[in-house]
C-alpha positions as semicolon CSV with decimal commas, in nm:
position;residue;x (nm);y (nm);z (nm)
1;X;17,743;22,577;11,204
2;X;17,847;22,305;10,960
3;X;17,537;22,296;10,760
4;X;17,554;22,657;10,714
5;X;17,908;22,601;10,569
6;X;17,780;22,292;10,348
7;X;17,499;22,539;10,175
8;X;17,752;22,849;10,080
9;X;18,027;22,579;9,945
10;X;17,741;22,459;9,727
11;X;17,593;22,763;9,623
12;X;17,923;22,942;9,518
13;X;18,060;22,602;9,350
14;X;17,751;22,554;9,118
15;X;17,734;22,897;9,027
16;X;18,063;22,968;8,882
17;X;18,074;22,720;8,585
18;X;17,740;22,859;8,435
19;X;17,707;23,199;8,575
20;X;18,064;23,354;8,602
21;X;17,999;23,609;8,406
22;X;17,615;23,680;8,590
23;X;17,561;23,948;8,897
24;X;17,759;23,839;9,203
25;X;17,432;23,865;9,381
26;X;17,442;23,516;9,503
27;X;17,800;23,601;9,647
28;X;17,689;23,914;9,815
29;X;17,418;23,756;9,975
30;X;17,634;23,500;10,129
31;X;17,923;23,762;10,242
32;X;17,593;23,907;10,481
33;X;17,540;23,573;10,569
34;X;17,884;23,536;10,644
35;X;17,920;23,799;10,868
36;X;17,610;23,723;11,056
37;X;17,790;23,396;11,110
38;X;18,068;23,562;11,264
39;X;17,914;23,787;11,474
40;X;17,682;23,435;11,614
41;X;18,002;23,224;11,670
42;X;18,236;23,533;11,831
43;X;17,929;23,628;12,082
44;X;17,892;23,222;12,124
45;X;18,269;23,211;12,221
46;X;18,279;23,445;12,432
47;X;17,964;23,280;12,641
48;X;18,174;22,914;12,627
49;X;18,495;23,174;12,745
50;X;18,307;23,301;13,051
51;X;18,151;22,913;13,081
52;X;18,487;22,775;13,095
53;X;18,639;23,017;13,356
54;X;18,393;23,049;13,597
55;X;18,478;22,674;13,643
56;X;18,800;22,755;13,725
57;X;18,810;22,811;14,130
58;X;19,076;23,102;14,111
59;X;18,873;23,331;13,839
60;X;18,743;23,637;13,976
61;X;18,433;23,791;13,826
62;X;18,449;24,169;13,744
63;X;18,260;24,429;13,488
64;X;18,411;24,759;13,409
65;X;18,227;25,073;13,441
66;X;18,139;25,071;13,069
67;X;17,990;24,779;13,115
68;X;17,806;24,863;13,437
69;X;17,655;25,189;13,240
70;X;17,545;24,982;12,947
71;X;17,344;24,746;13,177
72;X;16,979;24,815;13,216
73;X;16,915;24,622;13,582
74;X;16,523;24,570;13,672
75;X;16,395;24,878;13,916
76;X;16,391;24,705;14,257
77;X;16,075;24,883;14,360
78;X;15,963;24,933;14,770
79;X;15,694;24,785;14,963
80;X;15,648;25,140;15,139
81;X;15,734;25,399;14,928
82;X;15,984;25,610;15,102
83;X;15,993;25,392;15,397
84;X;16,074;24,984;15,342
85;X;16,262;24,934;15,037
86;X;16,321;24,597;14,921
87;X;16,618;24,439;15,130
88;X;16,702;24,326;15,480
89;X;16,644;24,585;15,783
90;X;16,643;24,509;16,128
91;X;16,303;24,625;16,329
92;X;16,439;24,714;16,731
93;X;16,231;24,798;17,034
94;X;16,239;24,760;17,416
95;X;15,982;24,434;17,476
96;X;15,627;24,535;17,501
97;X;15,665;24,832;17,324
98;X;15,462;24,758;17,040
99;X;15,688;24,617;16,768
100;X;15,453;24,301;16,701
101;X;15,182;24,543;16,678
102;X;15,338;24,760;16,428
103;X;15,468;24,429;16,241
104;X;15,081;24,326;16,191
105;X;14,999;24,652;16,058
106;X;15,269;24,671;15,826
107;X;15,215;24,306;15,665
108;X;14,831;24,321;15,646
109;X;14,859;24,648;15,412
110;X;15,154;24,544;15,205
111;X;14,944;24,200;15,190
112;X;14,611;24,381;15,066
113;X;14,774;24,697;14,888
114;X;14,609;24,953;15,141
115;X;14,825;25,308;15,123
116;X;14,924;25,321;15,487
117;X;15,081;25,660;15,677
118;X;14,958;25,801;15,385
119;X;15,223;25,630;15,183
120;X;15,168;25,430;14,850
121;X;15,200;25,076;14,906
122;X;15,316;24,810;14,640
123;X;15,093;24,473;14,717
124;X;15,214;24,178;14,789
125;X;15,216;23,820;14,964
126;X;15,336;23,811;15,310
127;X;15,503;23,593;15,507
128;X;15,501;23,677;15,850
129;X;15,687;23,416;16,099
130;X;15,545;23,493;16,481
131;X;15,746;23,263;16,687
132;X;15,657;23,429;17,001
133;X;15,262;23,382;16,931
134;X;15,024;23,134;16,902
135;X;14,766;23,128;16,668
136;X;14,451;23,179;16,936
137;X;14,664;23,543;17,023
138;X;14,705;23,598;16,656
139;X;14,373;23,578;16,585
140;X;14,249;23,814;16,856
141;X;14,501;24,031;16,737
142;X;14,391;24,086;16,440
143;X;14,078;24,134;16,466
144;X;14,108;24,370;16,705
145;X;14,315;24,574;16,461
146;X;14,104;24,528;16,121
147;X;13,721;24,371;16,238
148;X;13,650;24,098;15,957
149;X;13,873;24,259;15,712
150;X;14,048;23,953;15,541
151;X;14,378;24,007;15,388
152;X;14,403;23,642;15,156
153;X;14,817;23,717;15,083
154;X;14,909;23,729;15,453
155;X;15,045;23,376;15,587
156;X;15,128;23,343;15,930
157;X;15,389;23,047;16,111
158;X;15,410;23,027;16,482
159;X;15,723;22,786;16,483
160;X;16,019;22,716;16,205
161;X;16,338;22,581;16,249
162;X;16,660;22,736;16,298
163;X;16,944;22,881;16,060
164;X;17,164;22,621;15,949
165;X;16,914;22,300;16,040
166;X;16,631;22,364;15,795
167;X;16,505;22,787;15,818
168;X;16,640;22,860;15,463
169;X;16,469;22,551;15,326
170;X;16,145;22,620;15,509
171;X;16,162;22,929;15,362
172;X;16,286;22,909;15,023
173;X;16,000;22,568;15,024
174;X;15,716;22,880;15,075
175;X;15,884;23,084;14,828
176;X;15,861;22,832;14,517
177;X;15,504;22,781;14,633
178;X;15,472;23,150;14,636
179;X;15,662;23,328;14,396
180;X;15,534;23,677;14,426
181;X;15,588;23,710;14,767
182;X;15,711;24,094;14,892
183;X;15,795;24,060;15,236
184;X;15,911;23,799;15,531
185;X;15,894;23,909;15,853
186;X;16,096;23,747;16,203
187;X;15,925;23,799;16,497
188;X;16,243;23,712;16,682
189;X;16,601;23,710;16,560
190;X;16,663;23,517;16,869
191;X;16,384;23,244;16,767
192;X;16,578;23,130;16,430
193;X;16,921;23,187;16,520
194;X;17,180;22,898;16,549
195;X;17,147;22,681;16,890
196;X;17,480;22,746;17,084
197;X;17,572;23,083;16,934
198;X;17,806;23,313;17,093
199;X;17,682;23,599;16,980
200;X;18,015;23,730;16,865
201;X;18,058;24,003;16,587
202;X;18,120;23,762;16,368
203;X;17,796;23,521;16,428
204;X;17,617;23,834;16,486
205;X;17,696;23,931;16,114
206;X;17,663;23,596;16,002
207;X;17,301;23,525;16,141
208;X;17,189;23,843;15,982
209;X;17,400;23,768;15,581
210;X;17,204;23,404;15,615
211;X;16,891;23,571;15,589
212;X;16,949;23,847;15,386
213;X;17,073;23,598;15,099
214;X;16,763;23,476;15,087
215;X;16,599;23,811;15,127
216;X;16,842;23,906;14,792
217;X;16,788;23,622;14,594
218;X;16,459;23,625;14,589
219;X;16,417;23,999;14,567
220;X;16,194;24,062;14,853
221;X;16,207;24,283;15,165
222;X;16,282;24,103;15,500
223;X;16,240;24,288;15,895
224;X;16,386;24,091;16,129
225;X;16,269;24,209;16,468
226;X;16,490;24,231;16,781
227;X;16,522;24,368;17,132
228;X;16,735;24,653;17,203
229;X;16,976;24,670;17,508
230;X;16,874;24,851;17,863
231;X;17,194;25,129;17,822
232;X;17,061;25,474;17,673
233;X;17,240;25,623;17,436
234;X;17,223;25,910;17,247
235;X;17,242;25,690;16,907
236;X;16,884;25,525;16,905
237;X;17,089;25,265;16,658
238;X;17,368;25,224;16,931
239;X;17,131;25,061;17,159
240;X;17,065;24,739;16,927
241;X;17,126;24,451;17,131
242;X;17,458;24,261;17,050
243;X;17,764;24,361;16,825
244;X;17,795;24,562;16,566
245;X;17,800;24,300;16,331
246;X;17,391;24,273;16,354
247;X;17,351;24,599;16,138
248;X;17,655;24,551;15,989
249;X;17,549;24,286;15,761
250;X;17,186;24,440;15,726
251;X;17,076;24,700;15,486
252;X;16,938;24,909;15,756
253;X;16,753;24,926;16,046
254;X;16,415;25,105;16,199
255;X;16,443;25,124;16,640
256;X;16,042;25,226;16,806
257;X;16,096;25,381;17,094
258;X;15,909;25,541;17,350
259;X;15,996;25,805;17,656
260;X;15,793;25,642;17,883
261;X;15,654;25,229;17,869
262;X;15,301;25,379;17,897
263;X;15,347;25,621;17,653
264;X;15,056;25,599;17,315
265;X;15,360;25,791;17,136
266;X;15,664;25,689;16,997
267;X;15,923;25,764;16,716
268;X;16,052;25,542;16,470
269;X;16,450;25,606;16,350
270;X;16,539;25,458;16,019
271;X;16,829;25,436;15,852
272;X;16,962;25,235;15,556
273;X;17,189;25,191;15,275
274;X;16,888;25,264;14,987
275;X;16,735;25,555;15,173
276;X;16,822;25,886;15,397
277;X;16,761;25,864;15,767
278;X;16,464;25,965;15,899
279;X;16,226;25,999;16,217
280;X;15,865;25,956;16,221
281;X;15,611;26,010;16,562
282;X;15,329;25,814;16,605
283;X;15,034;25,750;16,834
284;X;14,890;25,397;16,898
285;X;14,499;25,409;16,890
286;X;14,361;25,263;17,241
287;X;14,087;25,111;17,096
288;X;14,276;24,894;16,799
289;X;14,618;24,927;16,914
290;X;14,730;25,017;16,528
291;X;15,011;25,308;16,483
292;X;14,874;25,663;16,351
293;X;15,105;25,847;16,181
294;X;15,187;26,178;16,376
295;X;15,465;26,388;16,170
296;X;15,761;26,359;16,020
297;X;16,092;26,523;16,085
298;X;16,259;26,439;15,791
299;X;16,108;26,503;15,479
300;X;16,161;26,295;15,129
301;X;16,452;26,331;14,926
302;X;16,348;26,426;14,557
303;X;16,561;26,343;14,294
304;X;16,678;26,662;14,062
305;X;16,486;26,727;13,765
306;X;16,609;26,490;13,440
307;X;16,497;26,657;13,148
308;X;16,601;26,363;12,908
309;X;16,299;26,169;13,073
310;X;16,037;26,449;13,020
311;X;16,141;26,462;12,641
312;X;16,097;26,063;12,618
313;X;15,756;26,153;12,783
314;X;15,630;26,443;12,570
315;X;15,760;26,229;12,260
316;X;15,540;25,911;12,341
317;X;15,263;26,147;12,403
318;X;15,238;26,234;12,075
319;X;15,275;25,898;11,934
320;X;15,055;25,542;11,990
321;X;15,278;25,503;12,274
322;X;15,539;25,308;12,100
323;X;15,867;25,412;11,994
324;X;16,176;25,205;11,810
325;X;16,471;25,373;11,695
326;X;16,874;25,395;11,729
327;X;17,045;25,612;11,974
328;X;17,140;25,878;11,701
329;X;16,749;25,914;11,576
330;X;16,633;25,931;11,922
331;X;16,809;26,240;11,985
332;X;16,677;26,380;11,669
333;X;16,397;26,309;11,759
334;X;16,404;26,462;12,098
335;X;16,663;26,763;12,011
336;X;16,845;26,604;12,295
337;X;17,186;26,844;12,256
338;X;17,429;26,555;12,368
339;X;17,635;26,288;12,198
340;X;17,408;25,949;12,153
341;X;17,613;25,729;12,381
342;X;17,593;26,034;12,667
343;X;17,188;25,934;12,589
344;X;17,192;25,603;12,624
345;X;17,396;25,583;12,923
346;X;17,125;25,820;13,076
347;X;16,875;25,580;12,993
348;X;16,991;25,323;13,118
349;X;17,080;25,428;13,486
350;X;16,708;25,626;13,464
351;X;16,529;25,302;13,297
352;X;16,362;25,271;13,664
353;X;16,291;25,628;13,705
354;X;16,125;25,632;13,344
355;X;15,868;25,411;13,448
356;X;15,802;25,509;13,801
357;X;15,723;25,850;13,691
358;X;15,618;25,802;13,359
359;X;15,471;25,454;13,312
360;X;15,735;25,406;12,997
361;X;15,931;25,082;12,972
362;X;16,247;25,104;12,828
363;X;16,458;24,855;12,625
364;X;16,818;24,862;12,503
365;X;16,880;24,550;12,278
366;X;17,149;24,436;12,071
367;X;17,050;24,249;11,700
368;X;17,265;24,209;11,421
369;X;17,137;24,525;11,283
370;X;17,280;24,740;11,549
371;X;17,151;24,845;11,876
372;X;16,788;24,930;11,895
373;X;16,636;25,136;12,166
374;X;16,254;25,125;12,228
375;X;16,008;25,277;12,470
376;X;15,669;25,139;12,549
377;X;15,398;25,353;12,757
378;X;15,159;25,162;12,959
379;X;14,799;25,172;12,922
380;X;14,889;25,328;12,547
């Protein structure tokens, strides 16, 4: 900042002997410079401002809801779309009633990319801990269910260690070496969990939060798998074995059940925080044991039309598939009949939506010229 200083103190000095009665062009070019100064050293205080009191152990970090709307936050897309969303869900069954099965099938198509229930799949590595097999019953497992059909993203681990003395490093270790990675799967909760638990609410909940922080901070879907208890009950979610605290701290949970052990069909319950609840019937094929996809009682929540979105579209259409521009041109541009912040508030809680449907990436940037918005349509 001090050189900057230095060079207008010069300038303006050396001028005004010889040239005070020349154009104050040199001035007026060092009044923008000024003020582009300013703006640089009032945006770097207030970084060394929010430096300096998150070091203090009593601050308490908090946004306000203009600031939440004028965030654009990365679309945190699903494995399964409409079924597995990224996050940490618990996968319950009696034993033996084909929850490792299902688990294979799930991980080798997420692993390869293969749509699966008729369901788009977003591809991914896969991590897929089987502490209650070893690798000789892996192996005939899967080839039973997919012949010589590789899948080169799916990793398998027969043994870890447990929460608290070395899991999260194991894991987080394959992570770094794997950065893309989509989903982990724990087949048991039981297998990782703390030696001498209680298996209070409270560990319950905590055993679950462990892994979903690493589920969250790496952005990846986790399914822990786990045993439900021998009571019925008319909740198919009431009937997870142990507290309360298990699903409490998830962000959702899918129970396989079956009327009868020697049943080929069974229904799947899901529920979650990032999805409705739903209820889908399958039947296991004898000869490959995978899950075929029956019906479903529930049928996809749509999102309502957004107009907005299909304007952006039509506009980019008719373009090279690039488009820069404030917030106040944009709606010229689009005839959009509402005030240019209302716009760019819609854009930015849609910015996932834009590109799902639409393949446009959208940008909301702040430069000393203003705010800048700017679309970009893929495969232009």
């Amino acid at each position: 900042m001090n050189l900057f200083n230095e060079k207008e103190t010069t300038a303006v000095t050396a001028s005004a002997p010889t040239e005070a009665r020349q154009p104050s062009q040199p001035i007026t070019s060092i009044t923008e410079t000024d003020e582009k100064i300013k703006t640089f050293d009032e945006s770097f205080d207030k970084e060394e401002k929010e430096m300096r009191l998150q070091m203090n152990p009593l601050y308490l970090k908090t946004v306000t809801m203009p600031d939440l709307y004028n965030s654009v936050f990365e679309k945190q897309h699903g494995l399964i779309e409409g079924i597995l969303p990224r996050g940490t869900y618990l996968f319950v069954g009696s034993p033996k009633v084909g929850k490792s099965f299902m688990m294979a099938q799930i991980a080798y198509h997420i692993s390869t990319g293969t749509p699966l229930w008729n369901h788009k799949v977003r591809k991914a590595p896969v991590l897929y801990f089987a502490l209650e097999d070893d690798y000789p019953r892996l192996q005939q497992r899967m080839y039973q269910m997919f012949g010589t059909n590789e899948a080169e993203d799916l990793y398998f681990a027969t043994s870890s260690k447990k929460l608290g003395d070395g899991f999260e490093e194991q894991t987080r270790g394959f992570l770094h070496q794997h950065p893309t990675t989509g989903l982990i799967i724990i087949d048991t909760l039981k297998r990782v969990r703390e030696s001498g638990n209680d298996y209070s609410y409270a560990s319950d909940y905590d055993s679950v939060a462990k892994l979903k922080e690493i589920a969250d901070n790496s952005n990846i879907s986790m399914l822990i798998v786990h045993h439900t208890r021998k009571q019925p009950s008319k909740d198919k979610f009431d009937m997870i074995s142990g507290t309360n605290g298990l699903l409490g701290a998830a962000d959702g949970a899918f129970v396989l059940s079956k009327k009868n052990r020697t049943d080929n069909a069974a229904t799947l319950d899901i529920t979650g925080r990032d999805q409705q609840d739903m209820r889908l019937k399958f039947t296991r094929d004898t000869d490959n044991l995978t899950w075929t996809l029956d019906s479903v009682d529930t049928e996809l929540w749509k999102k309502p039309p957004e107009p907005v979105l299909d304007k952006i579209a039509e506009l980019l259409s008719n373009s090279t598939g690039t488009w820069t521009g404030t917030a106040t041109e944009l709606c010229e541009a689009i005839n959009a009949d509402m005030k240019p912040n209302t716009l760019t508030l819609k854009l930015n809680v849609n910015a996932g939506r834009l590109y799902d449907e639409y393949g446009i990436k959208y940008e909301n940037t702040r430069s000393h010229d203003g705010r800048k918005i700017s679309f970009t349509r893929e495969n232009a």
